[in-house]
Coordinates of N, CA and C in Angstrom, one line a residue:
K1 N 72.7 -124.6 108.0 CA 71.3 -124.4 107.4 C 71.0 -125.1 106.9
I2 N 69.5 -126.0 107.6 CA 68.6 -127.0 107.6 C 68.0 -127.1 106.0
T3 N 67.9 -128.0 104.4 CA 67.6 -127.3 103.7 C 66.1 -128.2 103.5
M4 N 64.8 -128.2 102.9 CA 63.9 -129.1 103.6 C 63.9 -130.6 103.2
Y5 N 64.5 -130.6 102.0 CA 65.0 -132.4 102.0 C 65.8 -132.4 103.5
E6 N 66.1 -132.1 103.8 CA 67.2 -132.8 105.9 C 65.5 -132.8 107.0
N7 N 64.6 -132.2 106.7 CA 63.3 -132.4 107.4 C 63.0 -132.4 107.6
Y8 N 62.1 -133.0 105.5 CA 61.1 -134.5 105.3 C 62.6 -135.9 105.4
L9 N 63.5 -135.7 105.9 CA 63.7 -137.1 106.3 C 64.4 -137.5 107.8
A10 N 64.3 -136.4 108.0 CA 64.1 -136.0 110.0 C 62.6 -136.2 110.3
L11 N 61.7 -136.2 109.1 CA 60.3 -136.8 109.6 C 59.8 -137.7 109.4
I12 N 60.8 -138.9 108.3 CA 59.6 -139.8 107.8 C 59.5 -141.1 109.3
P13 N 60.9 -141.1 110.1 CA 60.3 -142.1 111.1 C 59.0 -141.3 112.4
L14 N 59.1 -140.5 111.9 CA 59.0 -139.3 112.8 C 56.9 -140.4 113.1
F15 N 56.7 -140.4 111.8 CA 54.8 -140.2 111.3 C 54.3 -141.8 112.3
P16 N 55.4 -142.3 111.5 CA 54.7 -144.0 112.7 C 55.1 -143.3 113.9
L17 N 56.6 -142.9 114.5 CA 56.4 -143.0 116.1 C 55.5 -142.3 116.9
L18 N 54.6 -141.5 116.2 CA 53.3 -140.9 116.7 C 52.1 -141.8 116.2
A19 N 52.3 -142.4 115.4 CA 50.9 -143.4 115.5 C 51.4 -144.3 116.5
F20 N 52.3 -144.9 116.8 CA 52.5 -146.4 117.3 C 52.5 -144.9 119.6
L21 N 52.8 -144.1 119.2 CA 52.3 -143.5 120.3 C 50.3 -142.8 120.9
L22 N 50.0 -143.1 119.8 CA 49.0 -142.6 119.5 C 48.2 -144.0 120.2
N23 N 48.0 -144.5 118.9 CA 47.0 -146.2 119.3 C 48.0 -146.6 120.5
S24 N 49.5 -146.4 121.5 CA 49.6 -146.7 123.0 C 49.2 -146.3 123.3
A25 N 48.7 -144.8 123.6 CA 48.0 -144.4 124.3 C 46.6 -144.2 123.9
L26 N 45.9 -144.2 123.7 CA 44.6 -144.2 123.3 C 44.1 -145.5 123.2
V27 N 44.3 -146.6 123.5 CA 44.6 -148.5 123.9 C 43.6 -148.3 124.9
K28 N 43.4 -148.3 126.1 CA 42.1 -148.3 126.8 C 40.6 -147.1 126.7
N29 N 40.9 -146.1 125.6 CA 39.8 -146.2 125.0 C 38.7 -147.0 123.9
K30 N 39.6 -148.1 123.6 CA 38.7 -149.3 123.0 C 38.9 -148.8 122.1
L31 N 39.2 -148.8 121.0 CA 39.1 -147.6 119.7 C 38.8 -149.3 119.0
N32 N 37.9 -149.0 117.3 CA 38.0 -150.1 116.9 C 38.5 -150.2 115.0
N33 N 39.5 -150.7 115.1 CA 39.2 -151.4 114.2 C 39.6 -150.3 113.2
I34 N 38.4 -149.6 113.0 CA 39.3 -148.7 112.1 C 40.3 -147.1 112.8
Q35 N 39.3 -146.7 114.0 CA 39.6 -145.7 114.2 C 41.6 -145.5 114.0
A36 N 41.7 -147.7 115.0 CA 43.2 -147.7 114.8 C 43.7 -147.9 113.5
G37 N 43.0 -148.1 112.8 CA 44.1 -148.5 112.5 C 44.6 -147.6 110.9
L38 N 43.4 -146.5 110.9 CA 43.4 -145.5 110.2 C 44.5 -144.2 110.9
I39 N 45.2 -144.0 112.3 CA 46.3 -143.8 112.3 C 47.6 -144.7 111.8
T40 N 47.8 -145.7 112.1 CA 48.9 -146.2 111.2 C 48.8 -146.1 110.1
F41 N 47.6 -146.0 109.2 CA 47.8 -145.8 107.9 C 47.9 -144.5 107.8
S42 N 47.6 -143.3 107.6 CA 48.0 -142.1 108.2 C 49.2 -142.1 108.5
G43 N 49.8 -142.3 109.9 CA 51.3 -142.6 109.6 C 52.3 -143.2 109.1
L44 N 51.6 -144.2 108.4 CA 53.1 -144.8 107.4 C 52.4 -144.0 105.7
F45 N 51.5 -144.0 105.3 CA 51.4 -142.8 104.4 C 52.0 -141.7 104.3
I46 N 51.7 -140.7 105.3 CA 53.1 -140.1 105.1 C 54.1 -139.7 105.3
S47 N 54.3 -141.0 105.8 CA 55.6 -140.8 105.5 C 56.4 -141.4 103.8
F48 N 55.3 -142.4 103.3 CA 56.2 -142.9 102.2 C 55.3 -141.9 101.2
I49 N 54.9 -140.5 101.7 CA 55.1 -139.4 100.4 C 55.8 -138.5 100.8
L50 N 56.6 -138.1 102.0 CA 58.0 -137.8 102.1 C 59.0 -138.5 101.7
V51 N 58.8 -139.8 102.0 CA 59.9 -140.4 100.8 C 59.8 -140.3 99.7
I52 N 59.0 -140.5 99.5 CA 59.3 -139.8 97.3 C 59.5 -139.1 97.1
M53 N 59.2 -137.9 97.8 CA 60.0 -135.7 97.7 C 61.2 -136.2 97.9
S54 N 61.3 -136.8 99.3 CA 63.9 -136.7 99.1 C 63.9 -137.9 97.8
A55 N 63.1 -138.7 97.9 CA 63.8 -140.1 96.9 C 64.2 -139.1 95.2
I56 N 63.1 -138.3 95.0 CA 63.3 -137.9 93.4 C 64.6 -136.9 94.0
H57 N 64.3 -136.0 95.0 CA 65.4 -135.1 95.5 C 67.3 -135.8 95.8
V58 N 66.5 -136.8 96.5 CA 67.9 -138.6 96.1 C 68.4 -138.5 94.2
H59 N 67.5 -138.9 94.0 CA 67.9 -139.5 92.4 C 68.7 -138.3 91.7
E60 N 68.0 -136.8 91.5 CA 68.0 -135.5 91.3 C 69.7 -135.6 91.3
V61 N 69.3 -135.2 92.6 CA 70.4 -134.3 93.1 C 71.8 -135.3 94.2
G62 N 71.3 -136.3 95.0 CA 72.1 -137.5 95.2 C 72.5 -137.5 97.2
P63 N 72.7 -138.4 97.9 CA 72.1 -138.4 99.6 C 71.4 -137.3 100.1
V64 N 70.9 -137.4 100.7 CA 70.5 -136.2 101.9 C 71.4 -136.6 103.4
H65 N 71.0 -135.6 104.0 CA 71.5 -136.0 105.5 C 71.5 -135.0 106.1
V66 N 71.9 -135.4 107.5 CA 70.2 -134.9 109.1 C 71.6 -135.1 109.6
K67 N 71.6 -134.4 110.8 CA 71.7 -134.2 111.6 C 71.5 -134.3 112.4
L68 N 70.4 -135.2 114.0 CA 69.3 -135.1 114.3 C 69.7 -134.0 115.9
W69 N 70.4 -134.9 116.4 CA 71.2 -133.6 118.3 C 72.5 -134.8 118.2
D70 N 72.9 -135.1 118.7 CA 74.7 -135.7 120.2 C 74.1 -136.0 121.0
W71 N 74.2 -137.3 121.0 CA 73.3 -138.2 122.6 C 74.5 -138.1 123.8
M72 N 75.8 -138.6 123.5 CA 76.1 -138.1 124.7 C 77.4 -138.8 123.2
Q73 N 79.0 -138.3 124.8 CA 80.3 -137.9 124.6 C 81.1 -138.9 125.5
Y74 N 82.4 -139.8 124.2 CA 82.7 -140.1 125.5 C 84.0 -139.8 125.2
K75 N 85.9 -139.0 125.1 CA 86.2 -138.7 125.1 C 86.0 -138.3 123.8
N76 N 86.8 -139.7 122.7 CA 87.1 -139.0 121.3 C 85.7 -139.4 120.0
I77 N 85.3 -139.5 121.1 CA 83.7 -140.8 120.1 C 83.0 -139.8 120.4
N78 N 81.2 -140.0 119.5 CA 80.5 -138.8 119.6 C 79.3 -140.3 119.0
F79 N 78.6 -139.6 120.0 CA 77.3 -140.9 120.0 C 76.3 -139.7 119.0
D80 N 76.2 -140.0 117.9 CA 74.9 -138.9 116.7 C 74.1 -139.6 116.4
I81 N 73.2 -138.8 116.7 CA 71.4 -139.6 115.6 C 71.2 -138.9 114.5
H82 N 71.9 -139.6 113.6 CA 72.1 -139.4 112.4 C 71.3 -140.0 111.4
F83 N 70.8 -139.5 110.2 CA 69.7 -140.0 109.4 C 70.8 -139.8 107.9
S84 N 70.1 -140.6 107.1 CA 71.3 -140.8 106.1 C 70.3 -141.3 104.4
M85 N 70.1 -140.2 103.3 CA 69.3 -141.7 102.2 C 69.5 -141.4 101.4
D86 N 70.6 -142.3 100.6 CA 70.8 -142.7 99.5 C 69.9 -143.3 98.1
Q87 N 70.6 -143.8 97.8 CA 69.6 -145.2 96.5 C 69.2 -146.4 96.8
L88 N 69.6 -146.9 97.8 CA 69.2 -148.3 98.4 C 68.3 -147.9 99.0
S89 N 69.5 -146.8 100.6 CA 68.2 -146.4 101.2 C 66.2 -145.8 101.2
T90 N 67.3 -145.6 100.2 CA 65.6 -145.3 99.1 C 64.1 -146.1 99.1
I91 N 64.8 -147.0 98.1 CA 64.4 -148.1 97.9 C 63.4 -148.9 99.5
L92 N 65.0 -149.5 100.0 CA 63.9 -149.7 100.9 C 62.6 -149.1 101.8
C93 N 63.2 -147.5 102.0 CA 62.1 -146.7 103.1 C 60.9 -146.3 101.7
I94 N 60.9 -147.3 100.7 CA 59.1 -146.8 100.1 C 58.8 -147.7 100.3
M95 N 59.4 -149.6 100.3 CA 59.4 -150.4 100.7 C 58.6 -151.0 102.3
V96 N 58.9 -150.4 103.5 CA 58.6 -149.8 104.7 C 57.3 -149.3 104.9
T97 N 57.0 -147.8 103.8 CA 56.0 -146.8 103.9 C 55.1 -147.4 103.5
G98 N 55.7 -148.0 101.5 CA 54.9 -148.1 101.0 C 53.4 -149.4 101.2
I99 N 54.4 -150.6 101.3 CA 54.3 -151.7 102.1 C 53.3 -151.7 103.2
G100 N 53.3 -150.7 103.6 CA 53.3 -150.9 105.6 C 52.8 -150.2 104.8
S101 N 51.6 -149.2 105.0 CA 50.1 -148.7 103.7 C 50.1 -149.0 103.6
A102 N 49.6 -150.2 103.2 CA 49.1 -150.9 102.4 C 48.2 -152.5 103.5
I103 N 49.7 -152.9 104.2 CA 49.3 -153.4 105.6 C 48.4 -153.8 106.0
A104 N 48.5 -151.7 106.5 CA 47.6 -151.3 107.2 C 46.3 -151.1 106.6
F105 N 46.3 -150.2 106.1 CA 45.7 -150.7 105.6 C 43.8 -152.1 105.0
F106 N 44.5 -152.7 104.1 CA 44.4 -153.6 105.2 C 43.8 -154.5 105.9
S107 N 44.6 -154.5 107.3 CA 44.2 -154.8 108.0 C 43.3 -154.2 109.1
I108 N 42.8 -153.0 108.3 CA 41.2 -152.9 108.8 C 40.4 -153.2 108.8
G109 N 40.1 -154.4 107.8 CA 39.9 -155.0 107.5 C 39.7 -156.9 108.1
Y110 N 40.6 -157.1 107.6 CA 41.5 -158.0 108.7 C 40.8 -158.0 110.7
M111 N 41.4 -156.8 110.6 CA 41.0 -157.1 112.6 C 40.0 -156.4 112.7
D112 N 38.8 -157.1 112.3 CA 37.5 -156.7 112.0 C 37.0 -157.4 113.3
H113 N 36.7 -158.7 113.8 CA 36.2 -158.6 114.8 C 37.0 -158.7 115.2
E114 N 38.2 -158.8 116.1 CA 39.5 -158.4 116.9 C 39.1 -157.4 118.1
E115 N 39.0 -157.6 119.2 CA 40.0 -156.9 120.3 C 40.2 -156.2 120.9
K116 N 42.1 -155.9 120.6 CA 42.9 -155.5 120.2 C 43.2 -155.0 119.8
V117 N 43.1 -154.0 118.3 CA 43.1 -154.5 117.8 C 44.2 -153.2 117.9
G118 N 44.2 -151.8 118.9 CA 45.0 -150.6 119.0 C 46.1 -151.3 118.9
K119 N 46.2 -152.7 120.0 CA 48.0 -153.3 120.4 C 47.9 -153.3 119.6
F120 N 47.8 -153.9 118.2 CA 48.7 -154.4 117.7 C 49.2 -153.1 115.9
F121 N 47.5 -152.2 115.6 CA 48.5 -151.8 115.2 C 49.1 -150.1 116.2
A122 N 49.9 -150.9 117.3 CA 50.6 -149.8 117.9 C 51.8 -150.5 117.5
F123 N 52.0 -151.7 117.9 CA 53.3 -152.7 117.2 C 53.3 -152.8 115.6
F124 N 52.5 -152.5 114.6 CA 52.9 -152.4 113.7 C 53.4 -151.3 113.1
A125 N 53.0 -150.4 113.8 CA 54.0 -148.6 113.6 C 55.1 -148.7 114.4
L126 N 55.2 -149.4 115.5 CA 56.7 -149.2 116.6 C 57.7 -150.6 114.9
F127 N 57.2 -151.3 114.8 CA 57.7 -152.1 113.7 C 58.4 -151.2 112.8
A128 N 57.6 -150.1 111.7 CA 57.4 -149.5 110.8 C 58.1 -148.4 111.1
F129 N 58.6 -147.8 112.3 CA 60.0 -147.3 113.4 C 60.1 -147.8 112.9
S130 N 60.5 -148.6 114.2 CA 62.3 -149.3 113.9 C 62.7 -149.5 112.5
M131 N 61.9 -150.3 111.0 CA 63.0 -150.4 110.3 C 63.1 -149.2 110.1
L132 N 62.0 -148.0 110.2 CA 63.2 -146.7 110.0 C 64.1 -146.3 110.0
L133 N 64.5 -146.7 111.2 CA 65.7 -146.4 111.6 C 66.2 -147.3 111.4
L134 N 66.6 -148.7 111.6 CA 67.3 -149.1 110.8 C 68.2 -148.9 108.7
V135 N 66.6 -148.4 108.3 CA 67.5 -148.2 106.9 C 67.6 -146.8 106.9
L136 N 67.8 -145.8 107.5 CA 67.9 -144.8 108.1 C 68.7 -144.0 108.7
G137 N 69.8 -145.0 109.6 CA 70.2 -145.3 110.3 C 72.2 -144.6 110.2
E138 N 72.5 -143.8 110.3 CA 74.3 -143.6 109.4 C 75.0 -144.0 110.3
N139 N 74.6 -144.0 111.5 CA 76.3 -145.1 112.2 C 75.5 -146.1 112.5
F140 N 76.6 -146.7 113.6 CA 76.0 -147.8 114.1 C 74.6 -147.9 115.4
L141 N 75.2 -146.7 115.8 CA 74.1 -147.2 116.5 C 72.4 -146.6 116.7
V142 N 72.7 -145.6 115.0 CA 71.2 -145.8 115.1 C 70.4 -147.2 114.3
L143 N 71.2 -147.6 113.7 CA 71.6 -149.3 112.8 C 70.7 -149.9 114.6
F144 N 72.1 -149.8 115.6 CA 71.4 -150.8 116.1 C 70.0 -150.8 117.4
M145 N 69.6 -149.1 117.6 CA 68.6 -148.9 118.4 C 67.8 -149.5 117.1
G146 N 67.6 -149.1 116.2 CA 65.9 -149.8 114.3 C 66.0 -151.2 114.6
W147 N 67.5 -152.5 115.2 CA 67.5 -153.2 115.0 C 66.4 -154.5 116.2
E148 N 67.0 -153.9 117.2 CA 67.3 -154.3 118.8 C 65.0 -154.1 119.0
G149 N 64.7 -152.3 117.6 CA 63.7 -152.3 117.5 C 62.2 -153.3 116.2
V150 N 63.3 -153.3 115.5 CA 61.8 -155.0 114.8 C 62.1 -156.1 115.7
G151 N 63.3 -155.8 116.5 CA 63.5 -156.9 116.7 C 61.7 -157.2 117.9
L152 N 62.3 -156.5 118.5 CA 61.3 -155.8 119.7 C 60.0 -156.8 119.0
S153 N 59.8 -155.5 118.4 CA 57.9 -155.6 117.5 C 58.0 -156.9 116.7
S154 N 59.3 -157.0 116.6 CA 58.5 -158.7 115.4 C 58.0 -159.6 116.7
Y155 N 58.5 -159.8 118.3 CA 58.4 -161.0 119.2 C 57.0 -160.3 119.9
L156 N 56.4 -158.7 119.5 CA 55.8 -158.7 119.3 C 54.0 -158.8 119.1
L157 N 54.3 -158.8 117.7 CA 53.5 -159.0 116.3 C 53.2 -160.7 115.9
I158 N 53.9 -161.2 117.0 CA 54.2 -162.7 116.0 C 53.3 -163.1 117.1
G159 N 53.4 -162.9 118.7 CA 53.2 -163.7 119.6 C 51.7 -162.2 119.9
F160 N 51.6 -161.6 118.7 CA 50.2 -161.0 119.3 C 49.1 -161.6 119.8
W161 N 47.9 -162.7 119.5 CA 47.4 -163.3 120.3 C 48.0 -165.3 120.6
Y162 N 48.5 -164.5 121.6 CA 50.0 -165.4 122.8 C 48.6 -166.1 122.8
E163 N 47.6 -166.5 123.2 CA 46.4 -167.1 124.3 C 47.0 -168.6 123.5
H164 N 47.3 -168.8 122.4 CA 48.1 -169.7 121.3 C 48.8 -170.5 121.4
K165 N 49.8 -171.6 122.2 CA 50.8 -171.6 123.0 C 52.2 -171.2 122.1
K166 N 51.6 -171.9 120.8 CA 52.1 -172.2 118.8 C 52.7 -170.8 118.8
N167 N 51.7 -169.7 119.5 CA 52.3 -168.5 118.5 C 52.9 -167.9 119.7
G168 N 53.4 -168.2 121.1 CA 53.9 -167.7 121.8 C 55.4 -168.2 121.4
D169 N 55.4 -169.6 121.5 CA 56.5 -170.4 120.8 C 57.5 -169.2 120.1
A170 N 56.7 -169.4 119.2 CA 56.7 -168.8 117.8 C 57.1 -166.8 118.2
A171 N 56.7 -166.1 118.9 CA 57.7 -165.1 119.5 C 58.7 -165.3 120.3
K172 N 58.4 -166.0 120.9 CA 60.0 -166.6 121.8 C 61.4 -167.3 121.1
K173 N 60.5 -167.4 120.1 CA 61.8 -168.2 118.9 C 62.4 -166.8 117.9
A174 N 61.8 -165.7 117.9 CA 62.1 -164.3 116.7 C 62.6 -164.2 117.8
F175 N 62.5 -163.7 118.7 CA 62.7 -162.7 119.7 C 64.3 -163.4 120.3
L176 N 64.6 -164.3 120.5 CA 65.8 -165.4 121.1 C 66.6 -165.1 119.3
A177 N 66.1 -165.3 118.8 CA 67.0 -165.2 116.6 C 68.1 -164.3 117.0
N178 N 66.3 -163.1 116.8 CA 67.1 -161.7 116.9 C 67.8 -161.5 118.1

């Protein structure tokens, strides 16, 4: 039996992932800064609300765990996709989704005169999704996927204005460091 809070926990990373996929799919439609920004802001803000609701439960009752699926098995080793939210991951999720929502909201105005805003907001949503995987992962598999996603999305965000050599070089350094 899955509880309501386990459902919330499973949905927290889903909305930034959906924002990434939606902005990526609509990038050819030349979304303006408001459209692309609102997609990412909405995904992060919905996740923020779910984090707050889960945080209340974690504070009053204790940690929440959810097993999403078995990925693969090799002999006695199971590779499962598990999420866990305790007090530390609650604080980090509030930071990722709360501050991420604010960044997405204020980036709408900041990116007003840019051409590739759909890509920028897609990369930012991917970054938030990866950070949530990193923070909520209950095992090393999920943590590793989150870490690699953060590395990739950092590379994409830092190198967003790749036309300038300094930005491209900084993106490569960040990718190699990760």
